[in-house]
PDB file of C-alpha atoms in Angstrom:
ATOM      1  CA  MET A1345      -0.029  -0.178   0.265  1.00 43.00           C
ATOM      2  CA  GLY A1346       3.176   2.290   0.617  1.00 46.00           C
ATOM      3  CA  LYS A1347       5.067   2.579  -3.026  1.00 42.00           C
ATOM      4  CA  LEU A1348       0.692   3.224  -4.236  1.00 38.00           C
ATOM      5  CA  VAL A1349      -0.118   6.005  -1.489  1.00 41.00           C
ATOM      6  CA  LEU A1350       2.950   7.730  -2.349  1.00 40.00           C
ATOM      7  CA  MET A1351       3.082   7.545  -6.502  1.00 39.00           C
ATOM      8  CA  PHE A1352      -0.129   9.365  -5.258  1.00 39.00           C
ATOM      9  CA  ALA A1353       1.393  11.987  -3.281  1.00 42.00           C
ATOM     10  CA  ALA A1354       4.707  12.769  -5.917  1.00 41.00           C
ATOM     11  CA  GLY A1355       2.140  12.856  -7.874  1.00 41.00           C
ATOM     12  CA  MET A1356       0.102  15.740  -5.946  1.00 42.00           C
ATOM     13  CA  ILE A1357       3.916  17.221  -5.278  1.00 38.00           C
ATOM     14  CA  ALA A1358       3.684  17.668  -8.873  1.00 36.00           C
ATOM     15  CA  VAL A1359       1.681  20.310  -9.038  1.00 36.00           C
ATOM     16  CA  ALA A1360       3.525  21.678  -6.284  1.00 36.00           C
ATOM     17  CA  LEU A1361       6.528  22.672  -9.038  1.00 39.00           C
ATOM     18  CA  PRO A1362       7.659  25.782 -11.506  1.00 37.00           C
ATOM     19  CA  GLY A1363       4.409  25.519 -13.463  1.00 42.00           C
ATOM     20  CA  CYS A1364       1.768  23.849 -11.737  1.00 59.00           C
ATOM     21  CA  GLY A1365      -0.736  26.157 -12.376  1.00 45.00           C
ATOM     22  CA  THR A1366      -1.541  24.311 -15.184  1.00 35.00           C
ATOM     23  CA  VAL A1367      -1.803  20.475 -13.510  1.00 36.00           C
ATOM     24  CA  GLN A1368      -4.545  18.689 -10.845  1.00 41.00           C
ATOM     25  CA  SER A1369      -4.747  15.476 -10.074  1.00 44.00           C
ATOM     26  CA  GLU A1370      -8.111  14.436 -10.228  1.00 37.00           C
ATOM     27  CA  ALA A1371      -8.411  14.311  -5.965  1.00 40.00           C
ATOM     28  CA  GLU A1372      -8.046  17.708  -6.176  1.00 45.00           C
ATOM     29  CA  SER A1373     -10.429  18.550  -9.840  1.00 43.00           C
ATOM     30  CA  ALA A1374     -13.067  17.226  -7.869  1.00 38.00           C
ATOM     31  CA  SER A1375     -12.867  18.741  -5.016  1.00 44.00           C
ATOM     32  CA  THR A1376     -11.974  21.676  -6.472  1.00 44.00           C
ATOM     33  CA  ASP A1377     -15.489  24.101  -6.678  1.00 49.00           C
ATOM     34  CA  SER A1378     -15.646  26.959  -9.031  1.00 34.00           C
ATOM     35  CA  ALA A1379     -17.224  29.263  -6.533  1.00 34.00           C
ATOM     36  CA  ASP A1380     -13.947  27.744  -4.026  1.00 76.00           C
ATOM     37  CA  GLU A1381     -12.628  31.361  -3.424  1.00 85.00           C
ATOM     38  CA  GLU A1382      -9.803  29.880  -0.647  1.00 91.00           C
ATOM     39  CA  TYR A1383      -8.318  27.181  -3.571  1.00 93.00           C
ATOM     40  CA  PRO A1384      -6.399  29.435  -6.076  1.00 94.00           C
ATOM     41  CA  ARG A1385      -4.114  31.098  -3.363  1.00 95.00           C
ATOM     42  CA  TYR A1386      -3.696  27.760  -1.736  1.00 96.00           C
ATOM     43  CA  GLU A1387      -2.616  26.430  -5.535  1.00 95.00           C
ATOM     44  CA  ASP A1388      -0.265  29.194  -5.647  1.00 96.00           C
ATOM     45  CA  PHE A1389       1.411  28.602  -2.489  1.00 97.00           C
ATOM     46  CA  ILE A1390       1.863  24.698  -2.887  1.00 97.00           C
ATOM     47  CA  CYS A1391       3.998  26.134  -6.290  1.00 96.00           C
ATOM     48  CA  SER A1392       5.857  28.437  -4.002  1.00 96.00           C
ATOM     49  CA  LEU A1393       7.380  25.483  -1.679  1.00 97.00           C
ATOM     50  CA  ASP A1394      10.432  24.035  -2.666  1.00 97.00           C
ATOM     51  CA  VAL A1395       9.375  20.074  -2.004  1.00 96.00           C
ATOM     52  CA  GLN A1396      11.809  19.142  -4.445  1.00 96.00           C
ATOM     53  CA  ARG A1397      14.687  20.326  -1.830  1.00 96.00           C
ATOM     54  CA  PHE A1398      12.369  18.851   1.100  1.00 96.00           C
ATOM     55  CA  LYS A1399      12.949  15.114  -0.909  1.00 95.00           C
ATOM     56  CA  GLN A1400      17.022  15.236  -1.653  1.00 95.00           C
ATOM     57  CA  GLY A1401      17.362  17.002   1.269  1.00 95.00           C
ATOM     58  CA  TYR A1402      15.911  14.196   3.621  1.00 94.00           C
ATOM     59  CA  PRO A1403      15.557  11.014   0.957  1.00 95.00           C
ATOM     60  CA  ALA A1404      15.700   8.413   3.582  1.00 94.00           C
ATOM     61  CA  LEU A1405      12.440  10.197   5.284  1.00 94.00           C
ATOM     62  CA  ILE A1406      11.011   9.729   2.251  1.00 95.00           C
ATOM     63  CA  LYS A1407      11.802   6.824   1.776  1.00 95.00           C
ATOM     64  CA  LYS A1408      10.238   5.498   5.119  1.00 96.00           C
ATOM     65  CA  LEU A1409       7.256   6.923   4.278  1.00 95.00           C
ATOM     66  CA  ASP A1410       7.030   4.553   1.181  1.00 93.00           C
ATOM     67  CA  SER A1411       7.128   2.019   3.531  1.00 94.00           C
ATOM     68  CA  ASP A1412       4.662  -0.742   3.681  1.00 94.00           C
ATOM     69  CA  ASP A1413       5.290  -0.939   8.091  1.00 97.00           C
ATOM     70  CA  ARG A1414       3.025   1.666   9.268  1.00 97.00           C
ATOM     71  CA  LYS A1415       4.706   1.836  12.082  1.00 97.00           C
ATOM     72  CA  GLU A1416       8.023   2.898  10.249  1.00 97.00           C
ATOM     73  CA  ARG A1417       5.414   5.864   8.170  1.00 98.00           C
ATOM     74  CA  VAL A1418       4.597   6.763  11.496  1.00 98.00           C
ATOM     75  CA  THR A1419       7.742   7.771  12.380  1.00 97.00           C
ATOM     76  CA  ALA A1420       8.411   9.205   9.223  1.00 97.00           C
ATOM     77  CA  LEU A1421       5.660  11.812  10.136  1.00 98.00           C
ATOM     78  CA  GLN A1422       6.661  12.835  13.469  1.00 98.00           C
ATOM     79  CA  THR A1423      10.147  12.858  11.829  1.00 97.00           C
ATOM     80  CA  ILE A1424       8.560  15.369   9.489  1.00 97.00           C
ATOM     81  CA  ALA A1425       6.664  17.320  12.665  1.00 97.00           C
ATOM     82  CA  ALA A1426       9.905  18.149  14.642  1.00 96.00           C
ATOM     83  CA  SER A1427      11.473  19.637  11.736  1.00 94.00           C
ATOM     84  CA  GLY A1428       9.352  22.888  11.680  1.00 94.00           C
ATOM     85  CA  GLU A1429       9.578  21.939   7.185  1.00 96.00           C
ATOM     86  CA  ALA A1430       7.417  24.132   5.558  1.00 97.00           C
ATOM     87  CA  ASP A1431       8.332  22.534   2.160  1.00 98.00           C
ATOM     88  CA  ALA A1432       7.553  19.340   3.424  1.00 97.00           C
ATOM     89  CA  ILE A1433       3.565  20.594   2.975  1.00 98.00           C
ATOM     90  CA  PRO A1434       3.021  19.220  -0.691  1.00 97.00           C
ATOM     91  CA  VAL A1435       4.333  15.719   0.880  1.00 97.00           C
ATOM     92  CA  LEU A1436       1.110  15.966   3.642  1.00 98.00           C
ATOM     93  CA  VAL A1437      -1.691  16.971   1.883  1.00 98.00           C
ATOM     94  CA  PRO A1438      -2.746  14.552  -0.151  1.00 96.00           C
ATOM     95  CA  LEU A1439      -1.902  11.849   2.792  1.00 97.00           C
ATOM     96  CA  ILE A1440      -4.512  13.778   4.723  1.00 98.00           C
ATOM     97  CA  LEU A1441      -7.531  14.087   2.759  1.00 96.00           C
ATOM     98  CA  ASN A1442      -6.907  10.918   0.840  1.00 95.00           C
ATOM     99  CA  ASP A1443      -4.713   8.233   2.185  1.00 96.00           C
ATOM    100  CA  PRO A1444      -7.009   4.746   2.742  1.00 95.00           C
ATOM    101  CA  ASP A1445      -4.770   4.143   6.350  1.00 97.00           C
ATOM    102  CA  SER A1446      -7.132   6.363   8.664  1.00 97.00           C
ATOM    103  CA  THR A1447      -4.445   6.290  10.877  1.00 97.00           C
ATOM    104  CA  ILE A1448      -1.275   7.771   8.968  1.00 98.00           C
ATOM    105  CA  ALA A1449      -3.713  10.919   7.694  1.00 98.00           C
ATOM    106  CA  ILE A1450      -4.201  11.598  11.376  1.00 98.00           C
ATOM    107  CA  TRP A1451      -0.922  11.144  11.770  1.00 98.00           C
ATOM    108  CA  ALA A1452       0.483  13.423   8.668  1.00 98.00           C
ATOM    109  CA  GLY A1453      -3.396  15.848  10.671  1.00 98.00           C
ATOM    110  CA  SER A1454      -0.851  16.139  13.069  1.00 98.00           C
ATOM    111  CA  ALA A1455       2.506  16.630  11.483  1.00 98.00           C
ATOM    112  CA  LEU A1456       0.754  19.307   8.751  1.00 98.00           C
ATOM    113  CA  GLU A1457      -0.545  21.536  12.966  1.00 98.00           C
ATOM    114  CA  LYS A1458       2.635  21.456  14.390  1.00 98.00           C
ATOM    115  CA  ILE A1459       4.549  22.619  11.367  1.00 98.00           C
ATOM    116  CA  VAL A1460       1.694  25.626  11.384  1.00 98.00           C
ATOM    117  CA  ALA A1461       2.091  26.360  15.205  1.00 97.00           C
ATOM    118  CA  SER A1462       6.129  26.531  14.610  1.00 96.00           C
ATOM    119  CA  HIS A1463       5.701  29.106  12.458  1.00 95.00           C
ATOM    120  CA  ALA A1464       2.960  31.003  13.528  1.00 94.00           C
ATOM    121  CA  LEU A1465       5.128  31.297  17.217  1.00 92.00           C
ATOM    122  CA  ARG A1466       7.979  32.840  15.405  1.00 91.00           C
ATOM    123  CA  CYS A1467       5.978  35.998  15.745  1.00 91.00           C
ATOM    124  CA  ARG A1468       4.310  35.494  19.778  1.00 90.00           C
ATOM    125  CA  ASP A1469       3.801  38.538  21.650  1.00 90.00           C
ATOM    126  CA  PHE A1470       6.921  37.350  24.657  1.00 89.00           C
ATOM    127  CA  ASN A1471       5.670  41.010  26.474  1.00 89.00           C
ATOM    128  CA  ARG A1472       2.182  39.299  26.986  1.00 88.00           C
ATOM    129  CA  PRO A1473       3.515  35.824  28.592  1.00 86.00           C
ATOM    130  CA  GLU A1474       0.545  35.384  30.718  1.00 84.00           C
ATOM    131  CA  THR A1475      -1.018  34.413  27.380  1.00 87.00           C
ATOM    132  CA  VAL A1476      -0.899  33.353  23.089  1.00 91.00           C
ATOM    133  CA  VAL A1477      -0.749  36.403  21.302  1.00 90.00           C
ATOM    134  CA  ILE A1478      -0.014  36.078  17.607  1.00 91.00           C
ATOM    135  CA  LEU A1479       0.938  39.482  16.039  1.00 90.00           C
ATOM    136  CA  PRO A1480       0.644  39.881  12.555  1.00 89.00           C
ATOM    137  CA  LEU A1481       3.109  39.270   9.836  1.00 91.00           C
ATOM    138  CA  LYS A1482       5.720  40.635   9.352  1.00 90.00           C
ATOM    139  CA  ASP A1483       8.175  41.135   5.600  1.00 89.00           C
ATOM    140  CA  GLY A1484      10.320  37.653   5.139  1.00 89.00           C
ATOM    141  CA  ASP A1485       7.762  36.356   7.323  1.00 92.00           C
ATOM    142  CA  LEU A1486       6.509  32.804   5.556  1.00 95.00           C
ATOM    143  CA  ASP A1487       2.151  33.176   4.910  1.00 97.00           C
ATOM    144  CA  LEU A1488       0.460  30.135   5.843  1.00 98.00           C
ATOM    145  CA  ARG A1489      -2.788  31.518   5.767  1.00 97.00           C
ATOM    146  CA  PRO A1490      -3.392  29.951   2.129  1.00 96.00           C
ATOM    147  CA  LEU A1491      -4.135  26.483   4.009  1.00 97.00           C
ATOM    148  CA  ALA A1492      -7.247  27.648   4.607  1.00 97.00           C
ATOM    149  CA  TRP A1493      -8.302  25.545   1.727  1.00 96.00           C
ATOM    150  CA  VAL A1494      -6.823  22.727   2.897  1.00 97.00           C
ATOM    151  CA  ILE A1495      -8.477  22.939   6.579  1.00 97.00           C
ATOM    152  CA  ARG A1496     -12.048  23.516   4.582  1.00 96.00           C
ATOM    153  CA  LYS A1497     -11.252  19.755   3.740  1.00 96.00           C
ATOM    154  CA  MET A1498     -10.282  18.651   7.034  1.00 97.00           C
ATOM    155  CA  LEU A1499     -13.586  20.466   8.410  1.00 97.00           C
ATOM    156  CA  GLU A1500     -15.002  17.923   5.736  1.00 95.00           C
ATOM    157  CA  LYS A1501     -14.179  15.114   7.213  1.00 96.00           C
ATOM    158  CA  PRO A1502     -15.817  13.129  10.066  1.00 96.00           C
ATOM    159  CA  ASP A1503     -14.950  13.693  13.471  1.00 97.00           C
ATOM    160  CA  ASP A1504     -12.418  10.915  14.183  1.00 97.00           C
ATOM    161  CA  GLY A1505     -11.319  13.426  17.834  1.00 97.00           C
ATOM    162  CA  ASN A1506      -8.053  14.042  15.535  1.00 98.00           C
ATOM    163  CA  THR A1507      -8.382  15.648  12.875  1.00 98.00           C
ATOM    164  CA  HIS A1508     -11.026  18.478  13.510  1.00 98.00           C
ATOM    165  CA  SER A1509      -8.772  19.151  16.178  1.00 98.00           C
ATOM    166  CA  TYR A1510      -5.650  19.714  13.890  1.00 98.00           C
ATOM    167  CA  ALA A1511      -7.818  22.325  11.576  1.00 98.00           C
ATOM    168  CA  ALA A1512      -9.212  23.940  14.607  1.00 98.00           C
ATOM    169  CA  THR A1513      -5.395  25.390  16.003  1.00 98.00           C
ATOM    170  CA  MET A1514      -4.530  26.008  12.881  1.00 98.00           C
ATOM    171  CA  ILE A1515      -7.294  28.209  12.926  1.00 98.00           C
ATOM    172  CA  GLY A1516      -6.433  29.879  15.462  1.00 97.00           C
ATOM    173  CA  TYR A1517      -3.104  29.752  15.102  1.00 97.00           C
ATOM    174  CA  LEU A1518      -3.453  31.254  11.480  1.00 97.00           C
ATOM    175  CA  GLY A1519      -5.990  34.172  12.439  1.00 96.00           C
ATOM    176  CA  LEU A1520      -8.288  32.735   9.778  1.00 96.00           C
ATOM    177  CA  LYS A1521     -11.749  34.627  11.531  1.00 95.00           C
ATOM    178  CA  GLU A1522     -13.476  33.898   8.699  1.00 94.00           C
ATOM    179  CA  PHE A1523     -14.018  29.995  10.600  1.00 96.00           C
ATOM    180  CA  ASP A1524     -15.897  31.218  14.160  1.00 96.00           C
ATOM    181  CA  SER A1525     -18.934  29.644  13.202  1.00 97.00           C
ATOM    182  CA  ASP A1526     -17.082  26.306  12.157  1.00 97.00           C
ATOM    183  CA  LEU A1527     -15.089  26.773  15.780  1.00 98.00           C
ATOM    184  CA  ARG A1528     -18.319  26.783  17.081  1.00 98.00           C
ATOM    185  CA  LYS A1529     -19.469  23.723  15.993  1.00 98.00           C
ATOM    186  CA  LEU A1530     -16.877  22.171  16.496  1.00 98.00           C
ATOM    187  CA  LEU A1531     -17.877  23.267  21.180  1.00 98.00           C
ATOM    188  CA  GLN A1532     -20.955  20.413  19.923  1.00 97.00           C
ATOM    189  CA  SER A1533     -18.218  17.763  19.445  1.00 98.00           C
ATOM    190  CA  ARG A1534     -18.219  14.143  21.739  1.00 97.00           C
ATOM    191  CA  HIS A1535     -14.591  14.827  21.531  1.00 98.00           C
ATOM    192  CA  PRO A1536     -13.145  16.337  24.391  1.00 98.00           C
ATOM    193  CA  ALA A1537      -9.985  17.390  22.615  1.00 98.00           C
ATOM    194  CA  VAL A1538     -12.252  19.147  19.928  1.00 98.00           C
ATOM    195  CA  THR A1539     -13.250  20.947  21.717  1.00 98.00           C
ATOM    196  CA  GLY A1540     -11.091  22.048  23.554  1.00 98.00           C
ATOM    197  CA  SER A1541      -9.083  23.034  20.344  1.00 98.00           C
ATOM    198  CA  ALA A1542     -12.084  24.904  19.299  1.00 98.00           C
ATOM    199  CA  GLU A1543     -11.996  26.984  22.055  1.00 98.00           C
ATOM    200  CA  TYR A1544      -7.601  27.741  22.161  1.00 97.00           C
ATOM    201  CA  ALA A1545      -8.781  28.961  18.516  1.00 97.00           C
ATOM    202  CA  LEU A1546     -11.492  31.202  19.315  1.00 97.00           C
ATOM    203  CA  ARG A1547      -9.579  33.215  22.359  1.00 95.00           C
ATOM    204  CA  LEU A1548      -5.922  33.359  19.530  1.00 94.00           C
ATOM    205  CA  LEU A1549      -8.535  34.657  17.291  1.00 95.00           C
ATOM    206  CA  ASN A1550     -10.277  36.991  20.356  1.00 92.00           C
ATOM    207  CA  ASP A1551      -6.479  37.707  21.730  1.00 88.00           C
ATOM    208  CA  SER A1552      -4.681  38.421  18.399  1.00 77.00           C
ATOM    209  CA  GLN A1553      -3.877  41.024  16.590  1.00 57.00           C
TER     210      GLN A1553
END
């Protein structure tokens, strides 16, 4: 299964290379609505990332991700999460949205959430140590807000107690106020992790500038 999944991921990665705006995978085409204003920004963002640099820099990691051993794949995703490498995002998104192994999809979602958090917290206001306040991006900061498209797709998935939690946390860190009503709906989740993340995200949106 691993090789087939990574072949699909490779197809998605091809979309992130120069000229990628002219190509979409079948899965992305099926999920893209003509009225969806978030997708073009997401596609432009993916095109701006250097996924080839990431793949060439971490060949052993990519090999593990292509393994038929779930444990090896999870280990690879944990390593990607710890790396904070934004250039790994094109590898993670197809796993989050389309991997047939729900465990892998969940771990990929966790990795994306940790990458987003690591970048967002670089903009934390350390003059207010009693709370987490994310300051506006400065020149040169990586703008991860186009991930709103991925976050919306994550919210459309069944509530497994993890995926919606990761999505909520990213909404808060990225200051995506357009998801306010979605966060309030998540407060009704039966999963404490989801409701906790939704509450945290709403505080972030309220406190951050």
